[in-house]
Amino acid sequence: MEYPSLSEIDKIYALQQKNTAEIKQLPASKREQLLRKLLTKIKEAENEIQAALYQDFHKSALESTITEILAVEMELKHIIKNIGKWTKDKSVGWSAMFTNVKAYLHYEPKGHVLIITPWNYPFQLPLVHLAACIAAGNTAILKLSEFSPHTNRIVKKILQEVFPEDHVAVLEGEVKETTHLLSLRFDHIHFTGSPAVGKIIMEAASKNLTDITLELGGKSPAVLDRNINVRRVVQNLIWAKFVNAGQTCIAPDYVLVPRQLKSEIEQVFREELREAFGRDAINSPDYARIINKKQFDRLVEALTDAKHLGAQVISGGATDEKELYIEPTVIGQVAMTNSLMTEEIFGPIFPIVYYSQIDEAIKFINDREKPLALYVFSNDGIFNKHVIRYTSAGSTCINDALIQIMHPKLPFGGVNNSGIGQSTGWYGFRAFSHERAVADAKGFPLSKMFWFPYSERTHKFVQWIRKIFG
Ligand SMILES: NC(=O)C1=CN([C@@H]2O[C@H](COP(=O)(O)OP(=O)(O)OC[C@H]3O[C@@H](n4cnc5c(N)ncnc54)[C@H](OP(=O)(O)O)[C@@H]3O)[C@@H](O)[C@H]2O)C=CC1
Ligand SMILES: CCCCCC(=O)O
């Protein structure tokens, strides 16, 4: 994909601005029709999508289906199934003081939306958020990351087959193009990316008081109890951490393990990683690559520095610059000053931090920014509830990982430094809609009791209200 010039961006923006009023009036049936067409196009393009993801990431066809294509298909089906219900006015019920008022919520499109997405799930993320945006009746400019060019091409091809550019436009660009887009006025900006860039987006949005959704990241902990099946939990963590070579926003970033389990868990990680990827993961057909040299160098430097500071590699540690390959790596005794413990890892390196009492682990988590996700593993429900009660996270999974994002009725989002607002399903539709309060007064207008000049009748009415409702 070519980068558009700034004047081309302005032209697309103006085109969509002109068309937004009309798109906002599209009935739910027409929006549903467009989403059904999108679903059909995606199914028809599965092989091309898999090939593009392989070229960008060396992502296996099966992993692309599981984490990219199926995720979009399920989201589209859920939206298509519910769009009729979601777009209808919603009564908020009766109130004794407003017996003559029909009170309801009316869902109106925000209008013109900017969606900015990162490179790590370059098919799933643009399409999942665009689907909700279209369902809500908006026009949208979709700005993709320049680091996933092959997948971007198929995303653009599919969307151009479904939507005219004055409804959905797909752009690729770097900081310059994105910065220019952010100087334009939108009704909602949906950003997925790092907290650092999230702050830039929020600042730009503040110029026009534009609504935002910030889907950010952070260091998502996994907390293990002693009361677990160690092998099963390790197998679970291996998938959650090393899918997409660890380049997943809700991947467990590090794992807090009871000290008593140290020797057992380290041995089981060695065994299970061998089971998962064979003797040499570089030859595994299931294992992806780091997206580019910049990210590769960042991770290798963090690993090298960690080892210089005394960290012990429990399993893995091999790298291959030509292949942009980093072996699935589990590491212990990482210094707290090392970037593996101070920054979001966003790669296939898994520090283990040992603890003695659960409140020590909870303090470790709470001493850091609120994470995007938090994982708790224990056969003891009281342990799980205790961890949830004394921590905060965007989302949480108990005795599993990542799957919370796939549940159609759970919102996806962070909290404070890991995100603002919620996405997917009903929550995505609501984010891209304005939830308008309507009070439809029938017959005698309630405010007549307060009209000027204030009278004895008004005083009596106010006394009655305080007596009944005060
Ligand atoms: N909550 C969620 O759903 C998800 C969160 N993430 C988070 O995203 C991060 C990894 O993705 P990554 O792409 O590196 O994140 P970045 O924040 O670097 O980039 C995200 C998007 O913002 C653009 N961008 C980068 N710098 C600027 C800037 N200065 N001004 C305007 N736009 C900019 C990028 O464009 P370009 O790439 O072209 O530079 C990209 O489209 C991690 O923190 C991860 O946790 C990732 C996936 C999902
Ligand atoms: C299968 C998990 C996908 C998580 C979304 C993300 O990291 O972008």
Coordinates of C-alpha atoms and ligand atoms in Angstrom, one line a residue:
M1 CA 0.0 0.0 0.0
E2 CA 1.2 3.5 -0.8
Y3 CA 1.1 6.2 1.9
P4 CA -1.5 8.9 0.9
S5 CA -0.3 12.5 0.7
L6 CA -1.7 14.8 3.3
S7 CA -3.9 16.5 0.6
E8 CA -5.2 13.0 -0.4
I9 CA -6.1 12.4 3.3
D10 CA -7.9 15.8 3.3
K11 CA -9.9 14.8 0.2
I12 CA -11.0 11.5 1.8
Y13 CA -11.8 13.2 5.0
A14 CA -14.0 15.8 3.2
L15 CA -15.7 13.2 1.1
Q16 CA -16.7 11.3 4.3
Q17 CA -17.7 14.4 6.2
K18 CA -20.1 15.2 3.4
N19 CA -21.5 11.6 3.4
T20 CA -21.7 11.1 7.2
A21 CA -25.2 12.5 7.6
E22 CA -26.6 10.1 5.0
I23 CA -24.7 7.1 6.4
K24 CA -26.1 7.9 9.9
Q25 CA -29.6 7.4 8.5
L26 CA -28.8 3.9 7.1
P27 CA -31.4 1.5 8.6
A28 CA -30.1 -1.4 10.7
S29 CA -31.1 -3.7 7.9
K30 CA -28.8 -2.0 5.4
R31 CA -25.9 -2.0 7.9
E32 CA -26.5 -5.7 8.6
Q33 CA -26.5 -6.3 4.8
L34 CA -23.0 -4.7 4.5
L35 CA -21.7 -6.7 7.5
R36 CA -23.0 -9.9 5.9
K37 CA -21.2 -9.0 2.7
L38 CA -18.0 -8.4 4.7
L39 CA -18.3 -11.8 6.3
T40 CA -18.8 -13.5 3.0
K41 CA -15.7 -11.7 1.5
I42 CA -13.6 -12.7 4.5
K43 CA -14.6 -16.4 4.1
E44 CA -13.8 -16.2 0.4
A45 CA -10.3 -14.6 1.1
E46 CA -9.2 -17.0 3.9
N47 CA -6.2 -18.4 2.0
E48 CA -5.1 -14.9 0.9
I49 CA -5.4 -13.7 4.5
Q50 CA -3.4 -16.7 5.8
A51 CA -0.7 -16.1 3.2
A52 CA -0.4 -12.4 4.0
L53 CA -0.1 -13.1 7.8
Y54 CA 2.6 -15.7 7.0
Q55 CA 4.5 -13.1 5.0
D56 CA 4.2 -10.5 7.8
F57 CA 4.8 -12.8 10.7
H58 CA 5.5 -16.4 9.7
K59 CA 2.2 -17.0 11.4
S60 CA 0.9 -20.5 10.7
A61 CA -2.3 -20.8 8.7
L62 CA -4.0 -22.5 11.7
E63 CA -2.9 -19.8 14.1
S64 CA -4.1 -17.1 11.7
T65 CA -7.5 -18.8 11.5
I66 CA -7.8 -19.1 15.3
T67 CA -6.5 -15.7 16.4
E68 CA -7.4 -13.5 13.4
I69 CA -10.0 -14.8 11.0
L70 CA -12.2 -16.8 13.3
A71 CA -12.2 -13.9 15.9
V72 CA -13.5 -11.6 13.2
E73 CA -16.1 -14.1 11.9
M74 CA -17.5 -14.7 15.4
E75 CA -17.6 -11.0 16.1
L76 CA -19.4 -10.3 12.8
K77 CA -21.9 -13.1 13.4
H78 CA -22.6 -11.8 17.0
I79 CA -23.2 -8.3 15.7
I80 CA -25.4 -9.4 12.8
K81 CA -27.5 -11.5 15.2
N82 CA -28.0 -8.6 17.6
I83 CA -27.9 -5.4 15.5
G84 CA -31.7 -5.2 15.2
K85 CA -32.0 -5.4 19.0
W86 CA -29.1 -3.0 19.7
T87 CA -30.3 -0.2 17.4
K88 CA -33.8 -0.2 18.9
D89 CA -34.8 2.4 21.5
K90 CA -34.5 0.9 25.0
S91 CA -37.1 1.7 27.7
V92 CA -35.5 2.4 31.1
G93 CA -38.6 1.5 32.9
W94 CA -41.3 3.3 34.9
S95 CA -40.8 5.8 37.7
A96 CA -43.5 6.7 40.3
M97 CA -42.8 10.4 40.0
F98 CA -42.9 10.3 36.2
T99 CA -46.0 8.3 35.6
N100 CA -46.8 10.3 32.4
V101 CA -43.3 10.1 31.0
K102 CA -42.1 7.3 28.6
A103 CA -38.3 7.3 29.3
Y104 CA -36.0 5.5 27.0
L105 CA -32.5 5.5 25.5
H106 CA -32.0 6.2 21.8
Y107 CA -28.8 5.0 20.1
E108 CA -27.6 7.5 17.5
P109 CA -24.4 7.1 15.5
K110 CA -21.4 9.1 16.7
G111 CA -20.9 10.2 13.1
H112 CA -17.3 10.3 11.6
V113 CA -14.8 8.0 13.2
L114 CA -11.0 7.5 13.1
I115 CA -9.8 4.0 13.9
I116 CA -6.0 3.5 14.5
T117 CA -4.6 0.0 14.9
P118 CA -1.2 -1.6 15.5
W119 CA 0.7 -4.4 13.7
N120 CA 0.3 -7.4 16.0
Y121 CA -3.1 -8.6 14.9
P122 CA -3.3 -6.7 11.7
F123 CA -6.4 -8.5 10.4
Q124 CA -8.4 -9.0 13.6
L125 CA -8.0 -5.6 15.2
P126 CA -9.0 -3.4 12.3
L127 CA -12.0 -5.5 11.3
V128 CA -13.4 -6.2 14.8
H129 CA -13.5 -2.5 15.7
L130 CA -14.7 -1.5 12.2
A131 CA -17.5 -4.0 12.4
A132 CA -18.9 -2.3 15.6
C133 CA -18.3 1.1 14.1
I134 CA -20.4 0.3 10.9
A135 CA -23.1 -1.5 13.0
A136 CA -23.5 1.8 14.9
G137 CA -24.0 3.7 11.7
N138 CA -20.8 5.7 11.2
T139 CA -18.4 6.6 8.5
A140 CA -14.8 5.6 9.2
I141 CA -11.1 6.2 8.3
L142 CA -9.1 3.1 9.2
K143 CA -5.4 3.8 9.7
L144 CA -3.3 0.7 9.7
S145 CA 0.2 0.2 11.0
E146 CA 2.9 0.3 8.3
F147 CA 4.7 -2.7 9.9
S148 CA 2.2 -5.3 8.5
P149 CA 2.1 -4.4 4.8
H150 CA 1.0 -7.8 3.4
T151 CA -2.0 -8.1 5.7
N152 CA -2.8 -4.4 5.2
R153 CA -3.2 -5.1 1.5
I154 CA -5.7 -7.8 1.9
V155 CA -7.6 -5.8 4.5
K156 CA -7.9 -2.9 2.1
K157 CA -8.9 -5.2 -0.8
I158 CA -11.7 -6.8 1.2
L159 CA -13.0 -3.5 2.5
Q160 CA -13.0 -1.9 -0.9
E161 CA -15.1 -4.7 -2.2
V162 CA -17.8 -4.0 0.5
F163 CA -17.7 -0.2 1.2
P164 CA -17.3 2.8 -1.0
E165 CA -14.5 5.2 0.2
D166 CA -17.0 7.8 1.3
H167 CA -18.2 5.2 3.9
V168 CA -15.0 3.4 4.8
A169 CA -11.5 4.4 3.8
V170 CA -8.3 2.4 4.6
L171 CA -5.1 4.2 4.9
E172 CA -1.5 3.2 5.8
G173 CA 0.9 5.7 7.2
E174 CA 3.5 6.5 9.6
V175 CA 3.6 9.1 12.4
K176 CA 3.4 12.0 9.9
E177 CA 0.2 10.7 8.3
T178 CA -1.4 9.8 11.7
T179 CA -0.5 13.1 13.2
H180 CA -2.2 14.9 10.3
L181 CA -5.3 12.7 10.7
L182 CA -5.3 13.6 14.4
S183 CA -5.4 17.3 13.5
L184 CA -8.8 16.7 11.8
R185 CA -12.0 16.8 13.7
F186 CA -13.7 13.4 14.3
D187 CA -16.7 12.4 16.4
H188 CA -14.9 9.4 17.9
I189 CA -11.3 8.2 17.8
H190 CA -10.7 4.5 18.5
F191 CA -7.0 3.9 19.1
T192 CA -5.3 0.5 19.8
G193 CA -1.6 0.7 20.7
S194 CA 0.8 1.6 23.5
P195 CA 0.0 3.8 26.5
A196 CA 2.7 6.2 25.3
V197 CA 1.0 6.8 22.0
G198 CA -2.4 6.6 23.7
K199 CA -1.4 9.8 25.6
I200 CA -0.7 11.5 22.2
I201 CA -4.1 10.5 20.9
M202 CA -5.8 11.7 24.1
E203 CA -4.1 15.0 23.9
A204 CA -5.0 15.4 20.2
A205 CA -8.7 14.4 20.9
S206 CA -8.9 17.0 23.7
K207 CA -8.5 19.8 21.2
N208 CA -12.0 19.1 19.9
L209 CA -13.3 17.2 23.0
T210 CA -13.6 14.1 20.8
D211 CA -14.8 10.9 22.4
I212 CA -12.1 8.3 22.5
T213 CA -11.6 4.6 23.1
L214 CA -8.0 3.8 24.0
E215 CA -7.2 0.1 23.8
L216 CA -3.7 0.1 25.3
G217 CA -1.3 -2.4 26.9
G218 CA 0.8 -3.0 29.9
K219 CA 2.4 -5.8 32.0
S220 CA -0.4 -8.3 32.5
P221 CA 0.5 -10.6 35.3
A222 CA -0.3 -14.3 35.8
V223 CA -0.6 -15.3 39.5
L224 CA -0.3 -19.0 40.5
D225 CA -1.4 -20.6 43.7
R226 CA 0.3 -23.7 45.2
N227 CA -3.0 -25.5 44.8
I228 CA -2.8 -26.1 41.0
N229 CA -2.1 -28.8 38.5
V230 CA 1.4 -27.5 37.5
R231 CA 1.6 -29.2 34.2
R232 CA -1.8 -28.1 33.0
V233 CA -1.2 -24.5 34.1
V234 CA 2.2 -24.5 32.4
Q235 CA 0.7 -25.8 29.1
N236 CA -1.9 -23.1 29.4
L237 CA 0.6 -20.3 30.0
I238 CA 2.8 -21.6 27.1
W239 CA 0.0 -21.1 24.6
A240 CA -1.1 -17.7 26.1
K241 CA 2.4 -16.4 26.2
F242 CA 3.9 -17.7 23.0
V243 CA 1.0 -17.5 20.5
N244 CA 2.1 -14.8 17.9
A245 CA 5.5 -15.1 19.5
G246 CA 4.3 -13.2 22.5
Q247 CA 3.2 -10.2 20.5
T248 CA -0.3 -10.1 22.1
C249 CA -1.6 -7.3 24.2
I250 CA -3.3 -9.6 26.7
A251 CA -0.5 -12.1 26.9
P252 CA 0.7 -12.9 30.4
D253 CA 3.8 -10.6 30.6
Y254 CA 5.3 -12.3 33.7
V255 CA 4.2 -14.9 36.1
L256 CA 4.1 -14.8 39.9
V257 CA 4.8 -18.3 41.3
P258 CA 4.9 -19.6 44.9
R259 CA 8.5 -20.2 45.9
Q260 CA 7.6 -23.8 46.9
L261 CA 6.9 -24.7 43.3
K262 CA 10.2 -23.3 41.9
S263 CA 12.0 -26.5 41.0
E264 CA 8.9 -28.3 39.8
I265 CA 7.6 -25.4 37.6
E266 CA 11.0 -24.8 36.0
Q267 CA 11.4 -28.5 35.1
V268 CA 7.8 -28.6 33.8
F269 CA 8.4 -25.5 31.6
R270 CA 11.5 -27.2 30.1
E271 CA 9.5 -30.4 29.3
E272 CA 6.4 -28.7 28.1
L273 CA 8.2 -26.2 25.8
R274 CA 10.0 -29.1 24.2
E275 CA 6.6 -30.8 23.8
A276 CA 5.1 -27.7 22.3
F277 CA 7.8 -26.6 19.8
G278 CA 10.1 -29.6 19.5
R279 CA 13.8 -29.6 20.1
D280 CA 14.3 -26.4 18.0
A281 CA 11.3 -24.0 17.9
I282 CA 12.8 -22.3 14.8
N283 CA 11.7 -25.4 12.9
S284 CA 8.2 -25.5 14.5
P285 CA 5.5 -24.7 11.9
D286 CA 3.4 -23.3 14.7
Y287 CA 5.7 -20.6 15.9
A288 CA 5.6 -17.0 14.6
R289 CA 8.4 -14.5 14.2
I290 CA 9.1 -11.0 15.6
I291 CA 7.5 -8.4 13.4
N292 CA 10.6 -6.4 12.5
K293 CA 14.2 -5.7 13.4
K294 CA 13.3 -2.8 15.7
Q295 CA 11.2 -5.0 17.9
F296 CA 13.7 -7.9 17.6
D297 CA 16.6 -5.7 18.7
R298 CA 14.6 -4.3 21.6
L299 CA 13.9 -7.8 22.9
V300 CA 17.4 -9.1 22.4
E301 CA 18.9 -6.1 24.2
A302 CA 16.5 -6.7 27.1
L303 CA 17.4 -10.4 27.3
T304 CA 21.2 -9.6 27.0
D305 CA 20.9 -7.0 29.7
A306 CA 18.9 -9.3 32.0
K307 CA 21.6 -12.0 31.7
H308 CA 24.3 -9.4 32.5
L309 CA 22.4 -8.5 35.6
G310 CA 22.3 -12.1 36.8
A311 CA 19.1 -13.5 35.3
Q312 CA 19.0 -17.3 34.8
V313 CA 17.6 -18.7 31.5
I314 CA 15.3 -21.6 32.5
S315 CA 14.5 -22.5 29.0
G316 CA 15.1 -21.0 25.5
G317 CA 17.3 -17.9 24.9
A318 CA 18.4 -18.6 21.3
T319 CA 17.9 -15.9 18.7
D320 CA 18.4 -15.6 14.9
E321 CA 18.5 -12.1 13.5
K322 CA 18.1 -13.1 9.9
E323 CA 14.9 -15.0 10.8
L324 CA 13.8 -12.4 13.3
Y325 CA 13.4 -15.4 15.6
I326 CA 13.6 -15.5 19.4
E327 CA 13.2 -18.9 21.0
P328 CA 10.3 -19.2 23.5
T329 CA 12.2 -18.2 26.6
V330 CA 11.5 -18.6 30.3
I331 CA 13.8 -16.7 32.6
G332 CA 14.3 -16.3 36.4
Q333 CA 16.0 -13.9 38.8
V334 CA 15.4 -10.9 36.5
A335 CA 16.6 -7.7 38.0
M336 CA 13.7 -5.3 38.7
T337 CA 15.7 -2.5 36.9
N338 CA 15.8 -4.6 33.7
S339 CA 13.4 -3.6 30.9
L340 CA 11.8 -7.1 31.1
M341 CA 10.4 -6.0 34.4
T342 CA 9.9 -2.2 33.8
E343 CA 8.4 -2.3 30.3
E344 CA 5.7 -4.3 28.6
I345 CA 7.6 -7.2 27.0
F346 CA 5.4 -7.8 24.0
G347 CA 7.6 -10.7 22.9
P348 CA 8.4 -14.4 23.7
I349 CA 10.3 -13.8 27.0
F350 CA 8.6 -15.0 30.2
P351 CA 10.0 -13.8 33.5
I352 CA 9.1 -15.9 36.6
V353 CA 8.9 -13.9 39.9
Y354 CA 8.7 -16.1 43.0
Y355 CA 6.7 -15.1 46.1
S356 CA 6.1 -16.5 49.6
Q357 CA 2.7 -15.0 50.6
I358 CA -0.1 -14.1 48.2
D359 CA -0.2 -10.5 49.7
E360 CA 3.4 -10.1 48.5
A361 CA 2.3 -11.0 45.0
I362 CA -0.7 -8.7 45.2
K363 CA 1.6 -5.8 46.4
F364 CA 3.9 -6.6 43.5
I365 CA 1.0 -6.1 41.0
N366 CA -0.5 -3.1 42.7
D367 CA 2.9 -1.3 42.8
R368 CA 2.7 -1.2 39.0
E369 CA 0.2 0.3 36.5
K370 CA -3.2 -1.4 36.3
P371 CA -2.7 -4.1 33.7
L372 CA -4.8 -4.8 30.6
A373 CA -5.4 -8.4 31.8
L374 CA -4.7 -10.4 34.9
Y375 CA -4.7 -14.2 35.2
V376 CA -5.3 -16.2 38.3
F377 CA -4.6 -19.9 38.5
S378 CA -5.9 -21.9 41.6
N379 CA -8.2 -24.7 42.4
D380 CA -9.2 -22.7 45.4
G381 CA -12.0 -20.3 44.7
I382 CA -11.2 -18.2 47.8
F383 CA -7.7 -17.6 46.5
N384 CA -9.0 -16.4 43.1
K385 CA -11.6 -14.1 44.7
H386 CA -9.0 -12.7 47.0
V387 CA -6.7 -11.8 44.2
I388 CA -9.5 -10.2 42.2
R389 CA -10.7 -8.3 45.2
Y390 CA -7.3 -6.7 46.0
T391 CA -6.1 -6.0 42.5
S392 CA -7.5 -4.1 39.4
A393 CA -7.2 -5.1 35.7
G394 CA -9.0 -4.4 32.4
S395 CA -10.1 -8.0 32.2
T396 CA -9.4 -11.2 34.1
C397 CA -9.4 -14.9 33.4
I398 CA -9.5 -17.5 36.1
N399 CA -7.8 -20.8 35.3
D400 CA -7.4 -20.0 31.6
A401 CA -5.9 -17.2 29.6
L402 CA -6.7 -15.0 26.5
I403 CA -10.2 -16.5 26.1
Q404 CA -11.9 -13.6 27.9
I405 CA -11.5 -11.6 24.6
M406 CA -13.4 -14.2 22.7
H407 CA -16.5 -14.3 24.9
P408 CA -19.1 -12.4 22.9
K409 CA -20.8 -11.0 26.0
L410 CA -17.7 -9.7 27.8
P411 CA -16.4 -6.2 27.0
F412 CA -12.7 -5.8 26.0
G413 CA -10.7 -3.0 27.4
G414 CA -8.2 -1.7 29.9
V415 CA -8.3 0.5 33.0
N416 CA -6.4 3.8 33.5
N417 CA -2.9 3.3 32.0
S418 CA -4.0 0.1 30.1
G419 CA -7.0 1.7 28.5
I420 CA -10.1 3.9 28.5
G421 CA -13.5 2.7 27.3
Q422 CA -14.6 -0.8 26.1
S423 CA -14.8 -2.6 22.8
T424 CA -16.3 -5.6 21.0
G425 CA -19.9 -6.8 20.9
W426 CA -22.6 -4.7 22.5
Y427 CA -19.8 -2.6 24.2
G428 CA -18.2 -1.8 20.8
F429 CA -21.6 -0.8 19.4
R430 CA -22.3 1.4 22.4
A431 CA -18.9 3.0 22.2
F432 CA -19.5 4.0 18.6
S433 CA -23.0 5.3 19.4
H434 CA -24.3 8.2 21.5
E435 CA -26.7 6.8 24.1
R436 CA -29.3 9.6 24.1
A437 CA -31.7 10.0 27.0
V438 CA -35.3 10.7 25.9
A439 CA -38.2 11.6 28.2
D440 CA -41.4 11.6 26.2
A441 CA -44.0 13.4 28.3
K442 CA -47.7 12.4 27.7
G443 CA -50.7 14.5 28.7
F444 CA -50.2 16.8 31.8
P445 CA -46.7 18.3 31.7
L446 CA -45.0 17.6 35.1
S447 CA -43.1 20.9 34.9
K448 CA -46.4 22.8 35.1
M449 CA -46.1 22.4 38.8
F450 CA -43.0 24.5 38.8
W451 CA -44.0 27.2 36.2
F452 CA -43.5 30.8 37.1
P453 CA -44.8 32.6 39.1
Y454 CA -44.0 30.2 41.9
S455 CA -47.2 29.7 43.9
E456 CA -48.6 27.9 47.0
R457 CA -49.4 25.0 44.7
T458 CA -45.6 24.7 43.8
H459 CA -44.7 24.8 47.5
K460 CA -47.3 22.1 48.3
F461 CA -46.0 20.0 45.3
V462 CA -42.4 20.2 46.5
Q463 CA -43.5 19.2 50.0
W464 CA -45.4 16.2 48.6
I465 CA -42.3 15.2 46.6
R466 CA -40.1 15.3 49.6
K467 CA -42.6 13.4 51.7
I468 CA -43.0 10.6 49.1
F469 CA -39.5 10.5 47.4
G470 CA -37.2 12.6 49.7
Ligands
LIG1 N1 -5.6 -3.2 24.0 C1 -5.5 -3.8 22.8 O1 -6.5 -4.2 22.2 C2 -4.2 -3.9 22.2 C3 -3.1 -3.2 22.6 N2 -1.9 -3.3 22.0 C4 -0.8 -2.5 22.5 O2 -0.1 -1.9 21.4 C5 1.3 -1.9 21.6 C6 2.1 -2.6 20.5 O3 1.7 -2.0 19.3 P1 2.5 -0.9 18.6 O4 2.1 -0.8 17.2 O5 3.9 -1.1 18.9 O6 1.9 0.4 19.4 P2 2.2 1.9 19.0 O7 1.5 2.6 20.0 O8 3.6 2.2 18.6 O9 1.3 2.1 17.5 C7 0.0 1.9 17.5 C8 -0.6 2.7 16.3 O10 -0.3 4.1 16.5 C9 0.6 4.6 15.5 N3 1.6 5.5 16.0 C10 2.8 5.2 16.5 N4 3.4 6.3 16.9 C11 2.5 7.3 16.8 C12 2.6 8.7 17.0 N5 3.7 9.3 17.6 N6 1.5 9.5 16.7 C13 0.4 8.9 16.2 N7 0.3 7.6 15.9 C14 1.4 6.8 16.2 C15 1.2 3.3 14.9 O11 1.5 3.6 13.6 P3 2.8 2.7 13.0 O12 2.7 1.3 13.5 O13 2.6 2.8 11.5 O14 4.0 3.4 13.5 C16 0.1 2.3 15.0 O15 -0.9 2.5 14.0 C17 1.5 -2.7 22.9 O16 1.6 -1.8 24.0 C18 0.3 -3.5 23.0 O17 -0.1 -3.9 24.3 C19 -1.8 -4.1 20.9 C20 -2.8 -4.8 20.4 C21 -4.1 -4.8 21.0
LIG2 C1 -6.1 -14.0 20.5 C2 -5.8 -12.8 21.3 C3 -5.9 -11.5 20.6 C4 -5.6 -10.3 21.5 C5 -5.7 -9.0 20.8 C6 -4.4 -8.3 20.7 O1 -3.4 -8.6 21.3 O2 -4.4 -7.5 19.8

